[in-house]
Amino acid sequence: MDTALSYTEQHFDQFVDELKDFLRIPSVSTDPNHAGDVREAAGWLADHMRALGVSKVDIMETAGHPIVYGEHIVSPDAPTILVYGHYDVQPPDPLDLWKTDPFDPQVRDGNLYARGACDDKGQLFMHVKAAESYFKTEGAPPLNVKWIFEGEEEIGSKHLPQFLEEHKDLLAADVALVSDTALFGNGVPSITYGLRGLAYVEVTLEGPSIDLHSGVYGGAVENPINALATMIGNLHDDQHRVTVEGFYDNVIDLTPEERETFASLPFDGEAWVQEVGASKSKTEAGYSPLEGTTARPTLDCNGIWGGFTGAGAKTVLPSKASAKISCRLVPGQTPAEITDKLEAHFRKHTPETMKLTFTDLHGGHGALVPTDSPAMKAASEAMEGVYNETPYMVRCGGSIPIVADFKRILDQDTVLMGFGLDSDAIHSPNEKFGLDRFRAGIDSIIRFMAIYGRSN
Ligand code: BES
Ligand code: MN
Ligand code: MN
């Protein structure tokens, strides 16, 4: 382990240069115009892994973007880990808000700026570099490693569950290891044991069959924007609880122990509000902002449109209004259940003057993983070796739906050892990844491999 750690120390600048090459490939999975770039990123990654000495590396086709699979088996008696990451990225829009080109990575103040720097190319690359550090010093990692890197995470991992079903033996491992979450704070080590799920829908209300003159007809024809706004406004009560019938039925609430732990975490509510740029936080009654953002279910309108939105004024009574609405789910809730409940709610409250169209866009399950497994203990010890402080066990509010599938399909728990920060602006302009965290991540993974490799 020590020689691998010093290899990373000596080659760190080179690692950063290689990561920049990887980040230059605009692997935007949602945009069909970038399908070739997504494939190029897969090829680049596979070639890179082959060059390190990974004994088996394949680009495996799916009905969508390909999966990069690598495997290095050192001994049938050693533990096996399945490392997961995603090499696809979010679109860089809005482009004019980037200080430098999203696909021309630049280091400023110790941070590497580029789309995908943190989510997730930079973080998956830590795993590749940790392995390299072993290959180049000790000959191989001290345990069996399988790597699965997908190109469709940002569009809902559409083809990955089926891939897991079809390759159960290939992917068999003792535990899955994922770096695609955030640290509790800068310099504050943490391991994530909970993720939220997602239910994403679109609704349209249609009133009159064409846009009407609001002077000629206004007063006797109901306006779909007004009606939709009322329905959306009523989705929360005065306690900021979601009013959809049965929404909380299956929620696994925080245990009293968890709430105690949450309350003891080094969370500065005021600094957080500042960072967000809000004037005040707003939570479901009875819960703290930290609980609200990571362990409670939410409903948010993500976009709303209809009528006239151009410059100037146009007196129109529109024919239609639409909204995109998503719910973050917590363990216990399922996307299908919540989507059905949302639909029932919207059908029930649609005024008789309106026609409702309800579309399920996508969803994913949340996850809770045991905090006391041998792999979690190894991860904790590994991070403690780097940070000289025992990592906190935390929950993250984002979603990585495949984590639930690792359990359901492969019977694997996942260790979520991520090194992002909430302030890394993932999915936003000027996404970044601190080079200190890139380094701490590689070191933590090297240590994890050594510790978990001995655990059998
Ligand atoms: N890496 C993120 C998820 C994440 C972000 C976890 C922050 C913890 C903290 C992932 O790439 C992502 O963006 N997931 C999407 C869901 C997906 C189904 C599109 C999300 O959370 O919106
Ligand atoms: Mn991600
Ligand atoms: Mn993402």
PDB file of N, CA, C and O in Angstrom, residues 53-56 69-75 80 135 139-141 143-147:
ATOM      1  N   GLY A  53      -2.678  -2.310 -17.502  1.00  0.00           N
ATOM      2  CA  GLY A  53      -2.451  -3.712 -17.172  1.00  0.00           C
ATOM      3  C   GLY A  53      -3.686  -4.429 -16.643  1.00  0.00           C
ATOM      4  O   GLY A  53      -3.579  -5.557 -16.156  1.00  0.00           O
ATOM      5  N   VAL A  54      -4.849  -3.802 -16.730  1.00  0.00           N
ATOM      6  CA  VAL A  54      -6.084  -4.493 -16.348  1.00  0.00           C
ATOM      7  C   VAL A  54      -6.236  -5.669 -17.313  1.00  0.00           C
ATOM      8  O   VAL A  54      -6.173  -5.496 -18.536  1.00  0.00           O
ATOM      9  N   SER A  55      -6.414  -6.895 -16.768  1.00  0.00           N
ATOM     10  CA  SER A  55      -6.263  -8.076 -17.627  1.00  0.00           C
ATOM     11  C   SER A  55      -7.406  -8.235 -18.619  1.00  0.00           C
ATOM     12  O   SER A  55      -7.221  -8.801 -19.689  1.00  0.00           O
ATOM     13  N   LYS A  56      -8.590  -7.739 -18.282  1.00  0.00           N
ATOM     14  CA  LYS A  56      -9.703  -7.891 -19.214  1.00  0.00           C
ATOM     15  C   LYS A  56     -10.456  -6.569 -19.246  1.00  0.00           C
ATOM     16  O   LYS A  56     -10.930  -6.103 -18.214  1.00  0.00           O
ATOM     17  N   TYR A  69     -16.364  -2.304 -19.229  1.00  0.00           N
ATOM     18  CA  TYR A  69     -16.214  -3.303 -18.174  1.00  0.00           C
ATOM     19  C   TYR A  69     -14.750  -3.737 -18.076  1.00  0.00           C
ATOM     20  O   TYR A  69     -14.122  -4.065 -19.081  1.00  0.00           O
ATOM     21  N   GLY A  70     -14.230  -3.719 -16.886  1.00  0.00           N
ATOM     22  CA  GLY A  70     -12.867  -4.184 -16.675  1.00  0.00           C
ATOM     23  C   GLY A  70     -12.831  -5.165 -15.523  1.00  0.00           C
ATOM     24  O   GLY A  70     -13.703  -5.140 -14.641  1.00  0.00           O
ATOM     25  N   GLU A  71     -11.854  -6.032 -15.542  1.00  0.00           N
ATOM     26  CA  GLU A  71     -11.786  -7.057 -14.503  1.00  0.00           C
ATOM     27  C   GLU A  71     -10.337  -7.427 -14.260  1.00  0.00           C
ATOM     28  O   GLU A  71      -9.567  -7.589 -15.209  1.00  0.00           O
ATOM     29  N   HIS A  72      -9.958  -7.541 -12.997  1.00  0.00           N
ATOM     30  CA  HIS A  72      -8.622  -8.052 -12.681  1.00  0.00           C
ATOM     31  C   HIS A  72      -8.732  -8.949 -11.455  1.00  0.00           C
ATOM     32  O   HIS A  72      -8.969  -8.481 -10.348  1.00  0.00           O
ATOM     33  N   ILE A  73      -8.624 -10.248 -11.707  1.00  0.00           N
ATOM     34  CA  ILE A  73      -8.788 -11.229 -10.637  1.00  0.00           C
ATOM     35  C   ILE A  73      -7.395 -11.661 -10.180  1.00  0.00           C
ATOM     36  O   ILE A  73      -6.607 -12.150 -10.990  1.00  0.00           O
ATOM     37  N   VAL A  74      -7.120 -11.444  -8.897  1.00  0.00           N
ATOM     38  CA  VAL A  74      -5.795 -11.825  -8.396  1.00  0.00           C
ATOM     39  C   VAL A  74      -5.806 -13.185  -7.699  1.00  0.00           C
ATOM     40  O   VAL A  74      -4.805 -13.890  -7.711  1.00  0.00           O
ATOM     41  N   SER A  75      -6.941 -13.530  -7.084  1.00  0.00           N
ATOM     42  CA  SER A  75      -7.014 -14.817  -6.387  1.00  0.00           C
ATOM     43  C   SER A  75      -8.472 -15.161  -6.107  1.00  0.00           C
ATOM     44  O   SER A  75      -9.243 -14.302  -5.698  1.00  0.00           O
ATOM     45  N   THR A  80     -13.821  -9.568  -3.560  1.00  0.00           N
ATOM     46  CA  THR A  80     -14.013  -8.950  -4.870  1.00  0.00           C
ATOM     47  C   THR A  80     -14.870  -7.703  -4.712  1.00  0.00           C
ATOM     48  O   THR A  80     -15.906  -7.740  -4.045  1.00  0.00           O
ATOM     49  N   PHE A 135      -0.817  -1.424  -9.875  1.00  0.00           N
ATOM     50  CA  PHE A 135      -0.218  -2.143 -11.020  1.00  0.00           C
ATOM     51  C   PHE A 135       1.248  -1.763 -11.195  1.00  0.00           C
ATOM     52  O   PHE A 135       2.090  -2.598 -11.476  1.00  0.00           O
ATOM     53  N   GLY A 139       2.387  -4.701  -8.699  1.00  0.00           N
ATOM     54  CA  GLY A 139       2.014  -5.652  -9.746  1.00  0.00           C
ATOM     55  C   GLY A 139       0.524  -5.742 -10.000  1.00  0.00           C
ATOM     56  O   GLY A 139       0.098  -5.938 -11.131  1.00  0.00           O
ATOM     57  N   ALA A 140      -0.274  -5.600  -8.937  1.00  0.00           N
ATOM     58  CA  ALA A 140      -1.737  -5.680  -9.080  1.00  0.00           C
ATOM     59  C   ALA A 140      -2.380  -5.176  -7.798  1.00  0.00           C
ATOM     60  O   ALA A 140      -1.745  -5.147  -6.741  1.00  0.00           O
ATOM     61  N   PRO A 141      -3.661  -4.808  -7.861  1.00  0.00           N
ATOM     62  CA  PRO A 141      -4.369  -4.437  -6.622  1.00  0.00           C
ATOM     63  C   PRO A 141      -4.428  -5.626  -5.665  1.00  0.00           C
ATOM     64  O   PRO A 141      -4.378  -6.775  -6.111  1.00  0.00           O
ATOM     65  N   LEU A 143      -6.706  -7.126  -4.158  1.00  0.00           N
ATOM     66  CA  LEU A 143      -7.983  -7.848  -4.114  1.00  0.00           C
ATOM     67  C   LEU A 143      -8.511  -7.931  -5.540  1.00  0.00           C
ATOM     68  O   LEU A 143      -7.929  -7.340  -6.455  1.00  0.00           O
ATOM     69  N   ASN A 144      -9.580  -8.677  -5.738  1.00  0.00           N
ATOM     70  CA  ASN A 144     -10.156  -8.774  -7.086  1.00  0.00           C
ATOM     71  C   ASN A 144     -11.001  -7.536  -7.362  1.00  0.00           C
ATOM     72  O   ASN A 144     -11.795  -7.125  -6.505  1.00  0.00           O
ATOM     73  N   VAL A 145     -10.812  -6.965  -8.533  1.00  0.00           N
ATOM     74  CA  VAL A 145     -11.581  -5.761  -8.861  1.00  0.00           C
ATOM     75  C   VAL A 145     -12.304  -5.941 -10.180  1.00  0.00           C
ATOM     76  O   VAL A 145     -11.741  -6.441 -11.161  1.00  0.00           O
ATOM     77  N   LYS A 146     -13.573  -5.546 -10.180  1.00  0.00           N
ATOM     78  CA  LYS A 146     -14.354  -5.444 -11.413  1.00  0.00           C
ATOM     79  C   LYS A 146     -14.790  -3.993 -11.510  1.00  0.00           C
ATOM     80  O   LYS A 146     -15.181  -3.396 -10.509  1.00  0.00           O
ATOM     81  N   TRP A 147     -14.662  -3.419 -12.690  1.00  0.00           N
ATOM     82  CA  TRP A 147     -15.060  -2.022 -12.878  1.00  0.00           C
ATOM     83  C   TRP A 147     -16.192  -1.986 -13.884  1.00  0.00           C
ATOM     84  O   TRP A 147     -16.108  -2.611 -14.947  1.00  0.00           O
TER      85      TRP A 147
END
